[in-house]
Short mmCIF file of C-alpha atoms in Angstrom, two decimals:
data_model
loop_
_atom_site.label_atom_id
_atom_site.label_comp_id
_atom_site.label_asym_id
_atom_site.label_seq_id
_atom_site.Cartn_x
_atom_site.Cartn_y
_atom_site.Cartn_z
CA UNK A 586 1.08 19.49 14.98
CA UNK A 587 -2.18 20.96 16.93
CA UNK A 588 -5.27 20.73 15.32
CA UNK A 589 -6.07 24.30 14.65
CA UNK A 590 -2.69 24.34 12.91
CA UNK A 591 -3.90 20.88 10.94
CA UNK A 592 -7.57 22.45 9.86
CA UNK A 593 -6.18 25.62 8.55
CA UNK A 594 -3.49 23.51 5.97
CA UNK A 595 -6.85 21.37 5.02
CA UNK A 596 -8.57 24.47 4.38
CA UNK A 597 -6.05 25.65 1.69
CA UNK A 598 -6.21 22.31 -0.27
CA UNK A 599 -8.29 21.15 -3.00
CA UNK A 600 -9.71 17.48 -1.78
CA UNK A 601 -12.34 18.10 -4.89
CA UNK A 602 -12.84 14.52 -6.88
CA UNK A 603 -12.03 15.01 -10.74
CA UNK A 604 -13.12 12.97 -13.32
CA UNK A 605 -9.43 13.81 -15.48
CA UNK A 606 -7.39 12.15 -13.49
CA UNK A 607 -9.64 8.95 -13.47
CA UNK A 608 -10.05 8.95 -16.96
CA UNK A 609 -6.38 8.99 -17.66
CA UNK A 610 -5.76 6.33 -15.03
CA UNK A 611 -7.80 4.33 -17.52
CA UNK A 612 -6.50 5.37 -21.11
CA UNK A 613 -2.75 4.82 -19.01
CA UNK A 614 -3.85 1.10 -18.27
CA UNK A 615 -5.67 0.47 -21.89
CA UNK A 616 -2.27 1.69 -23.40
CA UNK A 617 -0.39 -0.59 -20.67
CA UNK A 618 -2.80 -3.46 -21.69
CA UNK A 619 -2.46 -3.19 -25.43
CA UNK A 620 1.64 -2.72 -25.32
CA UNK A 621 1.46 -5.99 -23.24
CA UNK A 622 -0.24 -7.60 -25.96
CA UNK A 623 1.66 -6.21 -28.93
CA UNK A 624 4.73 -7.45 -27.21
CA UNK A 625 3.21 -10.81 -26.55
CA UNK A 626 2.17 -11.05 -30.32
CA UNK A 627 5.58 -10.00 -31.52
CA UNK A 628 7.25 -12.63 -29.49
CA UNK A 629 8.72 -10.48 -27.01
CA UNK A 630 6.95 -12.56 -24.09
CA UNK A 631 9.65 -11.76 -21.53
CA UNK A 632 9.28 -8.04 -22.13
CA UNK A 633 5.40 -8.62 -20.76
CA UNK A 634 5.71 -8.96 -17.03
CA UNK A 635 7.03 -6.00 -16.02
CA UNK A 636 4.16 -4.45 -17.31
CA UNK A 637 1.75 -6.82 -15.11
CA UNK A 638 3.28 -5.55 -12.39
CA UNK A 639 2.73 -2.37 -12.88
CA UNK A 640 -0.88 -2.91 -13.98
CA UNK A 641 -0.90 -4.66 -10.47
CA UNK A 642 0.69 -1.94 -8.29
CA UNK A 643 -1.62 0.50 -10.34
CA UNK A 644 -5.01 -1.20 -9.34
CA UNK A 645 -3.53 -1.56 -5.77
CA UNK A 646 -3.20 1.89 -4.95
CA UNK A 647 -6.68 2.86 -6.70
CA UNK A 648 -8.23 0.34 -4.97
CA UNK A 649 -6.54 1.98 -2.07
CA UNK A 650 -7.93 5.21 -3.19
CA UNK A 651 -11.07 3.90 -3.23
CA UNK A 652 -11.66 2.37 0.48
CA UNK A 653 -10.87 6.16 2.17
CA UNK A 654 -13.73 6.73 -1.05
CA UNK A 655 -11.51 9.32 -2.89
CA UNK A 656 -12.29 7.93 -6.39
CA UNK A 657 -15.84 9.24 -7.03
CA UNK A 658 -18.40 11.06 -5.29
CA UNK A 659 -21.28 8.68 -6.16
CA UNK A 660 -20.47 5.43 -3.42
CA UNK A 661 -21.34 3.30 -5.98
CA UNK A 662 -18.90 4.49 -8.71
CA UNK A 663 -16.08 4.24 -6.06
CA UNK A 664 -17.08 1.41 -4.45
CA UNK A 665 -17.15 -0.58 -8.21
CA UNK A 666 -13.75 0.96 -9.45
CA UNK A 667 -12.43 0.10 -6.26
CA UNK A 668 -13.80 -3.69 -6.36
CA UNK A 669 -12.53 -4.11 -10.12
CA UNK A 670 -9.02 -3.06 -8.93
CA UNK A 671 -8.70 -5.35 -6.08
CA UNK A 672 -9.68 -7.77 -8.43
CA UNK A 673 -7.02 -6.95 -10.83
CA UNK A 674 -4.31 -6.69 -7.59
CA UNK A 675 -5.64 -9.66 -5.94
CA UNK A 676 -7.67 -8.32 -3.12
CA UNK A 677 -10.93 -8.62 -2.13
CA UNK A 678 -12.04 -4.63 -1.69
CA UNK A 679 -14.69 -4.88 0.53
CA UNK A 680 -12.72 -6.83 3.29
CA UNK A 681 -9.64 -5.53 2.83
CA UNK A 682 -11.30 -1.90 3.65
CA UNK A 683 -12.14 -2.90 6.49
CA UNK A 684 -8.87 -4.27 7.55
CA UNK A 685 -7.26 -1.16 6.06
CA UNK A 686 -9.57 1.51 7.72
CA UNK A 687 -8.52 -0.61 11.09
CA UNK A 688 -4.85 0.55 10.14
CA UNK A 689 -5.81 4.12 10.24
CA UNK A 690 -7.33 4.03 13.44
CA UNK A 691 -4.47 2.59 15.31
CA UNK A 692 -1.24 3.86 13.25
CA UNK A 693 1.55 2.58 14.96
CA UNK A 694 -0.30 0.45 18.05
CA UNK A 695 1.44 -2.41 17.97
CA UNK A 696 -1.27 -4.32 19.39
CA UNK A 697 -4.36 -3.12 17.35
CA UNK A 698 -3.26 -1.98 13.98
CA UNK A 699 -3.87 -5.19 11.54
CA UNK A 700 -0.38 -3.89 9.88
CA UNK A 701 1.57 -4.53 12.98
CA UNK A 702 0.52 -8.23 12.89
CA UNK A 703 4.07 -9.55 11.27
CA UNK A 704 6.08 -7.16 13.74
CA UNK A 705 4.51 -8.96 16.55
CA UNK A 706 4.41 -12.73 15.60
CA UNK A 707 7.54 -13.30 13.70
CA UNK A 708 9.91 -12.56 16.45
CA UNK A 709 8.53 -15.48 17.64
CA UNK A 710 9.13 -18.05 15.16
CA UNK A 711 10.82 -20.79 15.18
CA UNK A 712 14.45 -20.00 14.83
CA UNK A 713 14.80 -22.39 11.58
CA UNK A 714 12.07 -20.49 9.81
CA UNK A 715 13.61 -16.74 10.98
CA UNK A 716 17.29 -18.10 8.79
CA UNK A 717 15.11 -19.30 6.11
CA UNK A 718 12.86 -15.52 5.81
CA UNK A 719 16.07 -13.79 6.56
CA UNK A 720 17.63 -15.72 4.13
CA UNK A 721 14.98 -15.06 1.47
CA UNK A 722 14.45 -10.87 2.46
CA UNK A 723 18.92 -10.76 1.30
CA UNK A 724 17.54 -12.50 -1.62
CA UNK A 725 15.14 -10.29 -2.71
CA UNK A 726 12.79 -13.08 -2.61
CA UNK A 727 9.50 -11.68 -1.66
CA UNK A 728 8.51 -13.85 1.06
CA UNK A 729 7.32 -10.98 3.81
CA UNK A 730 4.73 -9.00 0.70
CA UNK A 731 3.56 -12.79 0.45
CA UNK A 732 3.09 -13.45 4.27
CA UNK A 733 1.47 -9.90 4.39
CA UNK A 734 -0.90 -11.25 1.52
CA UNK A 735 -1.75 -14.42 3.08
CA UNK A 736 -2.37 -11.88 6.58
CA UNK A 737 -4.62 -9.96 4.46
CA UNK A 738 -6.45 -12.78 3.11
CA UNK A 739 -6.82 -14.61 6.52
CA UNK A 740 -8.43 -11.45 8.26
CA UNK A 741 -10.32 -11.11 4.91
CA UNK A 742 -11.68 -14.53 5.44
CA UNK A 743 -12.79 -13.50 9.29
CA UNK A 744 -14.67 -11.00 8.26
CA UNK A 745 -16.73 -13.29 5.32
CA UNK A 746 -17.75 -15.87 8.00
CA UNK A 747 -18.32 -13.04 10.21
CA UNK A 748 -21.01 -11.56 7.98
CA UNK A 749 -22.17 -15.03 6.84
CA UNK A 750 -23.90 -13.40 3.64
CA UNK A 751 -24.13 -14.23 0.38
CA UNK A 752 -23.11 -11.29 -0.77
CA UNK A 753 -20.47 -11.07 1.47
CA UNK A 754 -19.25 -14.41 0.59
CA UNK A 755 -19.15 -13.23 -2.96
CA UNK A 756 -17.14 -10.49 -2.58
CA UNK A 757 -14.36 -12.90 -0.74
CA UNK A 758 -14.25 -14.66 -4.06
CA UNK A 759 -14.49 -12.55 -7.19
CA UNK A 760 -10.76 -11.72 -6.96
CA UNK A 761 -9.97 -15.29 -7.37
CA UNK A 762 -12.73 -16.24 -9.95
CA UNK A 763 -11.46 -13.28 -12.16
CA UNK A 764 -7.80 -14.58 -12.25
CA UNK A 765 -9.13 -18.14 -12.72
CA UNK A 766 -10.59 -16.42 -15.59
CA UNK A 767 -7.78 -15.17 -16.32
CA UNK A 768 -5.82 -18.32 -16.47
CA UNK A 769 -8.48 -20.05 -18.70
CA UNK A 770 -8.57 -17.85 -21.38
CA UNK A 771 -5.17 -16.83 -21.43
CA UNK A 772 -2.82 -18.05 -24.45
CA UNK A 773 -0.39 -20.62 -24.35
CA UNK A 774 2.41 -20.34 -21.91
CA UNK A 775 0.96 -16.88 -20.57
CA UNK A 776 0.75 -18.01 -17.64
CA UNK A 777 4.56 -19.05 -16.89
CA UNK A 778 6.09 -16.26 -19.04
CA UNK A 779 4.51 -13.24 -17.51
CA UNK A 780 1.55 -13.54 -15.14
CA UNK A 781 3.54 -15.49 -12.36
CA UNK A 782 6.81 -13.20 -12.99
CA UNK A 783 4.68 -10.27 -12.91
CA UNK A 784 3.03 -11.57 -9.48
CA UNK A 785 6.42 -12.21 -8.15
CA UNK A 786 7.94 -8.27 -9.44
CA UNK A 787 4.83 -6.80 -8.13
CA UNK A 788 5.13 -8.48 -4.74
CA UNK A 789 8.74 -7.11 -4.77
CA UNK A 790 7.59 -4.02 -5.29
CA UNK A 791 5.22 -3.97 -2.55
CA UNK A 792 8.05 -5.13 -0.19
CA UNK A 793 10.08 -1.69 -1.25
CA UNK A 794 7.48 0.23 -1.12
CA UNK A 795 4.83 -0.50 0.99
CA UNK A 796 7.19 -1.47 4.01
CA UNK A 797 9.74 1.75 4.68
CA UNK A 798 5.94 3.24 5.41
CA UNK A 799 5.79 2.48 9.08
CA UNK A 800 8.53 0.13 10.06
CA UNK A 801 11.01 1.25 12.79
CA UNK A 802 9.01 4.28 13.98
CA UNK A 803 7.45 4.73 17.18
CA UNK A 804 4.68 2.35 18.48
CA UNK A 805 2.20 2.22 20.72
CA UNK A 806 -0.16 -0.21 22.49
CA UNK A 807 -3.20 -0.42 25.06
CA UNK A 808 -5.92 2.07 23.76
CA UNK A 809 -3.09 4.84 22.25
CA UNK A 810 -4.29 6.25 19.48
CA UNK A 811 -2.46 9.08 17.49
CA UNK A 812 -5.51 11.56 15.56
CA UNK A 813 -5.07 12.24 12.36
CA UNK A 814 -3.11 15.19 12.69
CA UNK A 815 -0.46 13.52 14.48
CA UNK A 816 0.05 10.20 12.03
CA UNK A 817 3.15 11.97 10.41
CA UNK A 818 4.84 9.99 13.67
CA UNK A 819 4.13 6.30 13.11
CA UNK A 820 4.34 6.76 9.06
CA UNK A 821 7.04 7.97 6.38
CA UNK A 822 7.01 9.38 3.13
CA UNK A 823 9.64 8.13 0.54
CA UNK A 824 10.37 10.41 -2.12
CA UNK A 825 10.89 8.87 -6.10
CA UNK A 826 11.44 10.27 -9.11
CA UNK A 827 8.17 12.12 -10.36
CA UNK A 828 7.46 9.94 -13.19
CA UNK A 829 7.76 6.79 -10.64
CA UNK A 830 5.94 8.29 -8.21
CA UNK A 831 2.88 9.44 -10.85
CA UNK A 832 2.65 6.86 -13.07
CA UNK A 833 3.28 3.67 -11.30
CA UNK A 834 2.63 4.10 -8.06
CA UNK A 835 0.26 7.04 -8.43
CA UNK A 836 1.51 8.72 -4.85
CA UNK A 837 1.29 6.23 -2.93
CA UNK A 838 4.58 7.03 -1.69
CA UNK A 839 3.18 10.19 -0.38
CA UNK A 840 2.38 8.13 2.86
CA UNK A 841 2.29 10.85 5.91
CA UNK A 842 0.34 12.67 3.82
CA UNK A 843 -2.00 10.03 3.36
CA UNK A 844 -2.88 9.16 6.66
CA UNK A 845 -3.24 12.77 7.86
CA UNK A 846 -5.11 13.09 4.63
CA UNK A 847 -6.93 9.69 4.30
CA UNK A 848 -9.46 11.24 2.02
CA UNK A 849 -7.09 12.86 -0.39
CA UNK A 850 -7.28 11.56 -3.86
CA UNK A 851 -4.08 10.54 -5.38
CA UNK A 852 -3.45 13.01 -7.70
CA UNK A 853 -3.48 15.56 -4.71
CA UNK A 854 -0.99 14.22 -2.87
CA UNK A 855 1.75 16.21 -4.36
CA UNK A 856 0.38 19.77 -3.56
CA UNK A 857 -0.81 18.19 0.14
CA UNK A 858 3.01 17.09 0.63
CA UNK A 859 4.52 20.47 -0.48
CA UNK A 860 2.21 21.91 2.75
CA UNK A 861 2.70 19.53 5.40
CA UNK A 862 7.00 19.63 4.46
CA UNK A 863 6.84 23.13 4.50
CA UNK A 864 4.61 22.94 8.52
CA UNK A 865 6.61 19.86 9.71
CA UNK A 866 10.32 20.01 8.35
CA UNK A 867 12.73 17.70 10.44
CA UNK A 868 9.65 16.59 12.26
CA UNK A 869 8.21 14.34 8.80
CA UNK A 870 9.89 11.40 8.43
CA UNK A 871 11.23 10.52 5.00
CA UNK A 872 12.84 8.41 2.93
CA UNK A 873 14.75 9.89 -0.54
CA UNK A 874 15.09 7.37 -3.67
CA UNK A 875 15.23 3.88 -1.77
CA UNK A 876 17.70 4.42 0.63
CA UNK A 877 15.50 2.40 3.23
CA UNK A 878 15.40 -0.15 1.28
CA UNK A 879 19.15 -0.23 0.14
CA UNK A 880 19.90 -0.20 4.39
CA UNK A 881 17.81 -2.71 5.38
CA UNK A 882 18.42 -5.48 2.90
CA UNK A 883 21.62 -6.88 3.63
CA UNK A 884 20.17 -6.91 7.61
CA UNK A 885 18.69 -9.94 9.45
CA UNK A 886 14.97 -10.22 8.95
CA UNK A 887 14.93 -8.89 12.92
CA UNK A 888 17.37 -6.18 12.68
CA UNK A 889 14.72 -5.13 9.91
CA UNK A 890 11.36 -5.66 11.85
CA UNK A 891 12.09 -5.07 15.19
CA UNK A 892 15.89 -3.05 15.36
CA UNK A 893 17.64 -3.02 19.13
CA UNK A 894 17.40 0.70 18.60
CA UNK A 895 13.49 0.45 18.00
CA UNK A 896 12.98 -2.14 20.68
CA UNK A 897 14.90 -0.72 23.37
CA UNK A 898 12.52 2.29 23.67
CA UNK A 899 9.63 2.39 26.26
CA UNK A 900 6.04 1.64 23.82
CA UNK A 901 3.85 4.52 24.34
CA UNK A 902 1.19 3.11 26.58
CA UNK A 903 -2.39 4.38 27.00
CA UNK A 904 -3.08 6.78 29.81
#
C-alpha cells in the first residue's frame, strides 16, 4: 500500500477516544468479578477459572490499548488504567511498553523486534529440550506463552536496572505485590481451584491467539524496517466469532489493523478492518476461526517456528 493511499483510509476513520466503551469494559469485568464470586460461594469452584482467564486476557489487551495510549486522552488516565491491567494480566506496563513499542518498530526483523527473540534462540536448543517443548506445544501445554512471559519479564528487568530509579524499580514490582495480595487474602483453596487453572487457560489462550499474529510471514534483518503502512506483511488478522472477538479479546485479533493503526482504540478496530480488507484483499493475511492453530498443533515445535517453506526464503536485508 503507498502512503497517500494509507492517509486517505486514516482520514475516513474515527480514532476519537470514548468514554462508553471504557465504561462498559468496566461494568463487563464488575459483572465478570461478581459471577466469579457467586459461583465460588455456591460451591461451583471449578466453574471459576474460566472466568480468570478471561478477566486476564481482558486486562491484557487494555493494557495493550493503553501503551499505543488509545485508552484516554489525559496520559495520566491511560497510563493508570493501563498499569492496573498489567497488574491484573501479570505485566509490568511501563516496561513492557517499551518492549512492545520496540515490536512496532521492527515488525518482522528477525534480529531487532523483541517478538522475534524465541524464533531465533530456540532453533538452537539443545535437542533434548526441542522433544520436550515439542512434546508439550501437541499437548496443549502452554510452555512457549510461558517462555514468552519469562522473555517479557527478563527484558522488563533490563530496562529496571537500566533506569536504576525508584520509581522505576516500583513499577517492575507492583504486578507481583498485587497478586501476592491476591494470594493472601484470597479464601481457602482459591488459589489451587481457580487462580492457577485460570493462569494456565489464559496462557493457552495467549498461545492461540497471540502467536498466528506474525509467525511464518516474511522477515527481515539488518536495519529493514517496514512503515506503518506496510505492516499488513509481517502480521495477520484472525477472524472469530463477533462475540469472541468483542467481549473477550476486545479486537485484539484485529492484528494488521493494529499495527498499521497502532493508535486505534479497540472498539475501532472493526470499522478500521472493514477498510483496509476492502484496499488490500488477497494481499492481508488472515486467519478464519482457528484454523492456524488447528494446522500447526500436531507439527514439531520447528515445523511451527521456523517452517522449511519459511526458512528457505532469502531474509529481506537492509539496503
Amino acid at each position: 500500500m503507498h502512503k497517500q493511499k494509507y492517509l486517505e483510509l486514516r482520514n475516513k476513520l474515527d480514532l476519537q477516544k470514548k468514554w462508553q466503551p471504557l465504561i462498559t469494559y468496566f461494568v463487563v469485568e464488575a459483572g465478570l468479578l461478581l459471577l466469579a464470586a457467586f459461583l465460588w460461594s455456591q460451591n461451583f469452584k471449578y466453574l471459576v477459572f474460566p472466568l480468570v482467564a478471561t478477566v486476564m486476557f481482558r486486562n491484557f489487551s487494555l493494557m495493550h490499548d493503553a501503551v499505543h495510549g488509545a485508552i484516554a486522552k489525559n496520559k495520566t488516565v491511560n497510563d493508570f488504567i493501563g498499569a492496573w491491567c498489567g497488574g491484573l494480566c501479570l505485566l509490568p506496563f511501563k516496561h513492557w511498553k517499551t518492549s512492545h513499542l520496540q515490536h512496532h518498530l521492527w515488525s518482522g526483523n528477525i534480529e531487532k523486534d523483541p517478538v522475534m527473540a524465541l524464533r531465533v534462540t530456540l532453533p538452537k536448543a539443545p535437542t533434548g529440550l526441542l522433544k520436550a517443548l515439542s512434546f508439550a506445544w501437541q499437548a496443549w501445554i502452554p510452555s512457549l506463552a510461558t517462555l514468552q512471559y519469562a522473555l517479557f519479564w527478563k527484558l522488563s528487568l533490563g530496562h529496571a536496572m537500566k533506569s536504576g530509579t525508584v520509581k522505576s524499580w516500583g513499577e517492575f514490582i507492583l504486578p507481583v505485590v498485587g497478586w501476592a495480595a491476591a494470594f493472601a487474602v484470597a479464601p481457602d483453596g482459591f488459589f489451587l481451584t481457580a487462580l492457577l487453572p485460570g493462569l494456565v487457560l489464559y496462557m493457552v489462550a495467549v498461545e492461540v491467539v497471540n502467536f498466528p499474529h506474525h509467525l511464518q510471514l516474511p522477515m527481515s534483518k539488518g536495519d529493514t524496517r517496514d512503515p506503518i503502512w506496510e505492516q499488513y506483511k509481517t502480521s495477520r488478522t484472525c477472524l472469530y466469532p463477533k462475540w469472541f472477538a468483542h467481549h473477550v479479546v476486545l479486537n485484539f485479533n484485529y492484528h494488521s489493523e493494529h499495527h498499521m493503526f497502532p493508535d486505534a482504540p479497540w472498539y475501532a478496530l472493526e470499522s478500521v478492518h472493514e477498510l483496509v480488507k476492502n484496499e488490500l484483499q488477497e494481499k492481508q493475511n488472515l486467519d478464519l476461526n482457528f484454523k492456524w492453530t488447528v494446522e500447526n498443533r500436531p507439527l514439531s515445535l520447528l515445523e511451527v517456528i521456523c517452517p522449511p517453506e519459511i526458512s528457505a526464503e532469502p531474509v529481506r536485508e537492509s539496503a
